[in-house]
mmCIF file of C-alpha atoms in Angstrom:
data_model
loop_
_atom_site.group_PDB
_atom_site.id
_atom_site.type_symbol
_atom_site.label_atom_id
_atom_site.label_comp_id
_atom_site.label_asym_id
_atom_site.label_seq_id
_atom_site.Cartn_x
_atom_site.Cartn_y
_atom_site.Cartn_z
ATOM 1 C CA UNK A 682 92.148 171.453 29.219
ATOM 2 C CA UNK A 683 89.720 173.846 27.609
ATOM 3 C CA UNK A 684 89.379 172.997 23.536
ATOM 4 C CA UNK A 685 87.730 176.504 22.983
ATOM 5 C CA UNK A 686 90.564 178.197 24.806
ATOM 6 C CA UNK A 687 91.349 181.154 22.550
ATOM 7 C CA UNK A 688 88.387 181.650 20.336
ATOM 8 C CA UNK A 689 86.972 184.610 22.271
ATOM 9 C CA UNK A 690 88.282 187.767 20.889
ATOM 10 C CA UNK A 691 88.721 186.228 17.337
ATOM 11 C CA UNK A 692 88.167 188.572 14.754
ATOM 12 C CA UNK A 693 84.853 188.947 12.959
ATOM 13 C CA UNK A 694 86.735 188.447 9.336
ATOM 14 C CA UNK A 695 88.187 185.003 10.929
ATOM 15 C CA UNK A 696 84.188 183.602 11.776
ATOM 16 C CA UNK A 697 82.803 184.646 8.810
ATOM 17 C CA UNK A 698 85.574 182.932 7.175
ATOM 18 C CA UNK A 699 84.935 179.490 8.739
ATOM 19 C CA UNK A 700 81.144 180.178 8.327
ATOM 20 C CA UNK A 701 81.661 180.427 4.695
ATOM 21 C CA UNK A 702 83.994 177.241 4.819
ATOM 22 C CA UNK A 703 81.542 175.326 6.557
ATOM 23 C CA UNK A 704 78.740 176.123 3.733
ATOM 24 C CA UNK A 705 81.031 174.922 1.218
ATOM 25 C CA UNK A 706 81.944 171.949 2.867
ATOM 26 C CA UNK A 707 78.434 171.014 3.487
ATOM 27 C CA UNK A 708 77.486 170.880 -0.245
ATOM 28 C CA UNK A 709 81.030 168.841 -0.532
ATOM 29 C CA UNK A 710 79.584 165.832 -2.463
ATOM 30 C CA UNK A 711 80.506 166.067 -5.830
ATOM 31 C CA UNK A 712 84.094 164.382 -5.303
ATOM 32 C CA UNK A 713 83.570 161.516 -2.996
ATOM 33 C CA UNK A 714 80.855 160.476 -5.376
ATOM 34 C CA UNK A 715 82.740 161.044 -8.647
ATOM 35 C CA UNK A 716 83.769 157.527 -8.746
ATOM 36 C CA UNK A 717 80.373 156.268 -8.153
ATOM 37 C CA UNK A 718 78.847 158.801 -10.904
ATOM 38 C CA UNK A 719 81.043 157.748 -13.435
ATOM 39 C CA UNK A 720 80.309 153.677 -12.702
ATOM 40 C CA UNK A 721 76.767 153.684 -12.051
ATOM 41 C CA UNK A 722 75.994 157.066 -13.450
ATOM 42 C CA UNK A 723 77.486 156.824 -16.810
ATOM 43 C CA UNK A 724 78.447 153.142 -16.774
ATOM 44 C CA UNK A 725 82.489 153.680 -17.360
ATOM 45 C CA UNK A 726 84.101 150.925 -16.012
ATOM 46 C CA UNK A 727 86.233 151.233 -12.563
ATOM 47 C CA UNK A 728 89.708 151.703 -14.473
ATOM 48 C CA UNK A 729 88.219 154.589 -16.115
ATOM 49 C CA UNK A 730 87.037 156.343 -13.038
ATOM 50 C CA UNK A 731 90.164 155.601 -11.540
ATOM 51 C CA UNK A 732 91.698 157.458 -14.326
ATOM 52 C CA UNK A 733 89.633 160.484 -13.599
ATOM 53 C CA UNK A 734 90.934 160.499 -9.994
ATOM 54 C CA UNK A 735 94.567 160.644 -11.406
ATOM 55 C CA UNK A 736 93.525 163.776 -13.670
ATOM 56 C CA UNK A 737 92.133 165.361 -10.415
ATOM 57 C CA UNK A 738 95.073 164.552 -8.055
ATOM 58 C CA UNK A 739 97.646 165.970 -10.826
ATOM 59 C CA UNK A 740 95.641 168.879 -11.204
ATOM 60 C CA UNK A 741 95.448 169.406 -7.565
ATOM 61 C CA UNK A 742 99.316 168.965 -7.544
ATOM 62 C CA UNK A 743 99.372 172.166 -9.894
ATOM 63 C CA UNK A 744 96.738 173.900 -7.905
ATOM 64 C CA UNK A 745 98.784 174.158 -4.687
ATOM 65 C CA UNK A 746 101.893 176.211 -5.687
ATOM 66 C CA UNK A 747 99.848 177.773 -8.409
ATOM 67 C CA UNK A 748 97.047 178.962 -5.373
ATOM 68 C CA UNK A 749 100.284 179.848 -3.301
ATOM 69 C CA UNK A 750 101.764 182.037 -5.574
ATOM 70 C CA UNK A 751 98.945 183.848 -6.947
ATOM 71 C CA UNK A 752 97.354 184.709 -3.055
ATOM 72 C CA UNK A 753 101.122 186.677 -2.824
ATOM 73 C CA UNK A 754 100.565 188.844 -6.109
ATOM 74 C CA UNK A 755 96.865 189.383 -6.149
ATOM 75 C CA UNK A 756 95.732 188.530 -2.471
ATOM 76 C CA UNK A 757 93.953 185.433 -1.144
ATOM 77 C CA UNK A 758 90.706 186.604 -0.890
ATOM 78 C CA UNK A 759 90.654 187.107 -4.771
ATOM 79 C CA UNK A 760 92.023 183.715 -4.980
ATOM 80 C CA UNK A 761 89.431 182.181 -2.929
ATOM 81 C CA UNK A 762 86.697 183.753 -4.583
ATOM 82 C CA UNK A 763 87.503 183.020 -8.069
ATOM 83 C CA UNK A 764 88.444 179.614 -6.895
ATOM 84 C CA UNK A 765 85.010 178.854 -5.932
ATOM 85 C CA UNK A 766 83.165 181.016 -8.560
ATOM 86 C CA UNK A 767 84.975 178.942 -10.983
ATOM 87 C CA UNK A 768 85.086 175.570 -9.616
ATOM 88 C CA UNK A 769 81.261 176.046 -8.624
ATOM 89 C CA UNK A 770 80.562 176.746 -12.204
ATOM 90 C CA UNK A 771 82.307 173.583 -13.684
ATOM 91 C CA UNK A 772 80.808 171.296 -11.339
ATOM 92 C CA UNK A 773 77.301 172.450 -12.316
ATOM 93 C CA UNK A 774 78.223 172.187 -16.180
ATOM 94 C CA UNK A 775 80.267 168.579 -15.723
ATOM 95 C CA UNK A 776 76.591 166.726 -15.867
ATOM 96 C CA UNK A 777 76.012 168.204 -19.472
ATOM 97 C CA UNK A 778 79.178 166.161 -20.611
ATOM 98 C CA UNK A 779 79.305 162.398 -21.287
ATOM 99 C CA UNK A 780 82.053 162.352 -23.982
ATOM 100 C CA UNK A 781 85.120 160.987 -22.100
ATOM 101 C CA UNK A 782 88.168 163.243 -23.496
ATOM 102 C CA UNK A 783 85.517 166.352 -22.235
ATOM 103 C CA UNK A 784 84.602 164.650 -19.106
ATOM 104 C CA UNK A 785 88.383 164.598 -18.270
ATOM 105 C CA UNK A 786 88.897 168.264 -19.360
ATOM 106 C CA UNK A 787 86.282 169.521 -17.103
ATOM 107 C CA UNK A 788 87.724 167.119 -13.780
ATOM 108 C CA UNK A 789 91.183 168.639 -14.312
ATOM 109 C CA UNK A 790 89.703 172.151 -15.119
ATOM 110 C CA UNK A 791 87.501 171.557 -11.899
ATOM 111 C CA UNK A 792 90.536 170.112 -9.730
ATOM 112 C CA UNK A 793 92.773 173.001 -10.945
ATOM 113 C CA UNK A 794 90.321 176.260 -9.662
ATOM 114 C CA UNK A 795 88.872 174.057 -6.686
ATOM 115 C CA UNK A 796 92.378 172.800 -4.671
ATOM 116 C CA UNK A 797 93.554 176.525 -5.233
ATOM 117 C CA UNK A 798 91.585 177.396 -2.314
ATOM 118 C CA UNK A 799 93.433 175.816 0.080
ATOM 119 C CA UNK A 800 96.811 177.695 0.042
ATOM 120 C CA UNK A 801 94.651 181.049 -0.210
ATOM 121 C CA UNK A 802 92.354 180.195 2.685
ATOM 122 C CA UNK A 803 95.703 179.364 5.138
ATOM 123 C CA UNK A 804 97.464 182.203 3.700
ATOM 124 C CA UNK A 805 94.605 184.477 4.756
ATOM 125 C CA UNK A 806 93.847 182.859 7.873
ATOM 126 C CA UNK A 807 97.632 183.616 8.825
ATOM 127 C CA UNK A 808 97.205 187.559 7.947
ATOM 128 C CA UNK A 809 94.129 187.813 9.786
ATOM 129 C CA UNK A 810 95.429 186.199 12.893
ATOM 130 C CA UNK A 811 98.481 187.393 15.499
ATOM 131 C CA UNK A 812 101.292 184.639 15.775
ATOM 132 C CA UNK A 813 99.688 184.029 19.403
ATOM 133 C CA UNK A 814 95.921 183.373 18.118
ATOM 134 C CA UNK A 815 96.866 180.877 14.721
ATOM 135 C CA UNK A 816 96.701 178.149 16.477
ATOM 136 C CA UNK A 817 92.874 178.803 17.265
ATOM 137 C CA UNK A 818 92.189 180.313 14.143
ATOM 138 C CA UNK A 819 93.443 176.962 12.189
ATOM 139 C CA UNK A 820 91.536 174.841 14.643
ATOM 140 C CA UNK A 821 88.369 176.758 13.946
ATOM 141 C CA UNK A 822 88.776 176.535 10.263
ATOM 142 C CA UNK A 823 89.589 172.659 10.774
ATOM 143 C CA UNK A 824 86.515 172.587 12.592
ATOM 144 C CA UNK A 825 84.113 174.147 10.051
ATOM 145 C CA UNK A 826 85.899 171.807 7.163
ATOM 146 C CA UNK A 827 84.988 168.552 9.177
ATOM 147 C CA UNK A 828 81.842 169.646 10.342
ATOM 148 C CA UNK A 829 80.999 170.587 6.979
ATOM 149 C CA UNK A 830 82.468 167.137 5.482
ATOM 150 C CA UNK A 831 80.498 165.303 8.309
ATOM 151 C CA UNK A 832 77.161 166.702 5.786
ATOM 152 C CA UNK A 833 77.714 166.959 2.835
ATOM 153 C CA UNK A 834 78.364 163.111 1.768
ATOM 154 C CA UNK A 835 75.623 162.090 3.929
ATOM 155 C CA UNK A 836 73.069 164.639 1.728
ATOM 156 C CA UNK A 837 74.938 163.520 -1.390
ATOM 157 C CA UNK A 838 74.378 160.044 -0.592
ATOM 158 C CA UNK A 839 70.611 160.718 -0.115
ATOM 159 C CA UNK A 840 70.437 162.749 -3.387
ATOM 160 C CA UNK A 841 72.538 160.046 -5.250
ATOM 161 C CA UNK A 842 69.310 157.615 -4.988
ATOM 162 C CA UNK A 843 67.230 160.134 -7.334
ATOM 163 C CA UNK A 844 70.156 161.782 -9.285
ATOM 164 C CA UNK A 845 73.738 162.029 -9.376
ATOM 165 C CA UNK A 846 73.404 164.890 -11.870
ATOM 166 C CA UNK A 847 72.138 166.657 -8.299
ATOM 167 C CA UNK A 848 75.173 166.066 -6.418
ATOM 168 C CA UNK A 849 77.084 168.282 -8.840
ATOM 169 C CA UNK A 850 74.329 171.115 -9.145
ATOM 170 C CA UNK A 851 74.068 171.227 -4.992
ATOM 171 C CA UNK A 852 77.947 171.276 -4.759
ATOM 172 C CA UNK A 853 78.570 174.004 -7.329
ATOM 173 C CA UNK A 854 75.258 175.890 -5.853
ATOM 174 C CA UNK A 855 77.151 175.909 -2.055
ATOM 175 C CA UNK A 856 80.641 177.012 -3.419
ATOM 176 C CA UNK A 857 78.996 179.797 -5.284
ATOM 177 C CA UNK A 858 77.049 180.768 -2.526
ATOM 178 C CA UNK A 859 80.625 180.475 -0.365
ATOM 179 C CA UNK A 860 82.106 183.158 -2.891
ATOM 180 C CA UNK A 861 79.216 185.410 -2.444
ATOM 181 C CA UNK A 862 79.658 185.803 1.438
ATOM 182 C CA UNK A 863 83.046 186.372 0.805
ATOM 183 C CA UNK A 864 82.742 188.773 -1.655
ATOM 184 C CA UNK A 865 80.232 191.291 0.612
ATOM 185 C CA UNK A 866 81.445 190.139 3.847
ATOM 186 C CA UNK A 867 85.178 189.962 4.166
ATOM 187 C CA UNK A 868 87.761 192.232 3.124
ATOM 188 C CA UNK A 869 91.562 191.451 2.349
ATOM 189 C CA UNK A 870 93.942 191.526 5.080
ATOM 190 C CA UNK A 871 97.214 193.212 4.346
ATOM 191 C CA UNK A 872 99.988 190.284 3.919
ATOM 192 C CA UNK A 873 102.163 190.071 7.101
ATOM 193 C CA UNK A 874 105.845 190.903 7.155
ATOM 194 C CA UNK A 875 108.291 188.284 5.324
ATOM 195 C CA UNK A 876 105.142 187.261 2.870
ATOM 196 C CA UNK A 877 106.823 187.567 -0.729
ATOM 197 C CA UNK A 878 105.588 186.363 -4.047
ATOM 198 C CA UNK A 879 109.042 186.317 -5.160
ATOM 199 C CA UNK A 880 110.207 182.889 -3.320
ATOM 200 C CA UNK A 881 109.985 179.927 -5.469
ATOM 201 C CA UNK A 882 106.913 177.954 -4.532
ATOM 202 C CA UNK A 883 109.342 174.748 -3.441
ATOM 203 C CA UNK A 884 111.594 177.128 -1.365
ATOM 204 C CA UNK A 885 110.415 175.646 1.687
ATOM 205 C CA UNK A 886 111.466 172.074 0.619
ATOM 206 C CA UNK A 887 114.934 173.119 1.239
ATOM 207 C CA UNK A 888 113.869 172.506 5.064
ATOM 208 C CA UNK A 889 114.865 169.086 5.613
ATOM 209 C CA UNK A 890 112.524 168.650 8.577
ATOM 210 C CA UNK A 891 109.732 169.995 6.520
ATOM 211 C CA UNK A 892 111.110 167.686 3.679
ATOM 212 C CA UNK A 893 111.099 164.304 6.039
ATOM 213 C CA UNK A 894 107.786 165.071 7.320
ATOM 214 C CA UNK A 895 105.889 165.633 4.339
ATOM 215 C CA UNK A 896 107.203 162.209 2.855
ATOM 216 C CA UNK A 897 106.335 160.569 6.203
ATOM 217 C CA UNK A 898 102.853 162.275 5.636
ATOM 218 C CA UNK A 899 102.369 160.777 1.894
ATOM 219 C CA UNK A 900 101.853 157.145 2.474
ATOM 220 C CA UNK A 901 99.036 157.740 4.834
ATOM 221 C CA UNK A 902 97.311 159.888 2.701
ATOM 222 C CA UNK A 903 97.918 157.032 0.167
ATOM 223 C CA UNK A 904 95.526 155.026 2.151
ATOM 224 C CA UNK A 905 93.184 157.509 3.816
ATOM 225 C CA UNK A 906 92.405 159.133 0.188
ATOM 226 C CA UNK A 907 91.023 155.457 -0.663
ATOM 227 C CA UNK A 908 87.694 156.581 0.703
ATOM 228 C CA UNK A 909 87.356 158.776 -2.590
ATOM 229 C CA UNK A 910 88.580 156.105 -5.011
ATOM 230 C CA UNK A 911 88.217 152.295 -4.354
ATOM 231 C CA UNK A 912 86.102 152.388 -1.411
ATOM 232 C CA UNK A 913 82.792 153.489 -3.244
ATOM 233 C CA UNK A 914 83.251 150.360 -5.898
ATOM 234 C CA UNK A 915 84.252 147.861 -2.922
ATOM 235 C CA UNK A 916 81.155 148.817 -1.204
ATOM 236 C CA UNK A 917 78.435 149.663 -3.882
ATOM 237 C CA UNK A 918 79.455 147.240 -6.723
ATOM 238 C CA UNK A 919 81.071 144.655 -4.888
ATOM 239 C CA UNK A 920 79.298 144.419 -1.880
ATOM 240 C CA UNK A 921 75.814 145.192 -3.033
ATOM 241 C CA UNK A 922 75.087 148.071 -0.901
ATOM 242 C CA UNK A 923 73.668 151.655 -1.296
ATOM 243 C CA UNK A 924 75.161 155.072 -2.409
ATOM 244 C CA UNK A 925 73.666 156.539 0.764
ATOM 245 C CA UNK A 926 75.322 153.692 3.116
ATOM 246 C CA UNK A 927 78.377 154.900 1.699
ATOM 247 C CA UNK A 928 77.801 158.637 1.952
ATOM 248 C CA UNK A 929 76.786 157.891 5.742
ATOM 249 C CA UNK A 930 79.759 155.963 6.676
#
């Protein structure tokens, strides 16, 4: 089986979106190192860092349906650009805050803006690809995400040796650079038939099979996402390993 079959002939915009995603994800280091920044960089205890991760998760919960609704109303590309610009700006500003309430507020806003990118990116890929090419388009997008996430934490670990603040500045800069790519290289795709902003954001849960699938995915994601919560604390604080080791792992 040829894993690249179906990628030939994809629209130019699909490849540009994949490139912008790769650029953005290659700079993803602020969230994986957020707990270490709060504990090692600012001296908060792990319980406080856990609170910040909860706030980020709650923001992401709100961002998903909001991002989808906005994509239907004002266009997916606008949501993507806005999410990148706002989240990038917030990441650059976050290291300037030191009081706990301000930090939590910035984390909440950062999550709300950054996570709105996800549903918008899926929606625009659906609009750009004919039905028989959607699997190939989604696979290309996922490849860009995974390649970027293979680079970002490694670079983040190296930067953490010198400055935790630099993690946020580099991550924010790549988000802003990705927004520029989308601004000048991609045009909004017309929505496909059947997409409407009038649908309730949770109407899809009326499909029992989808609801059961999501219920099955939930516990596995709880375990998987420990790499952003407890794992860095265990490796660096309890085992005495370096942030660079964590990033490489």
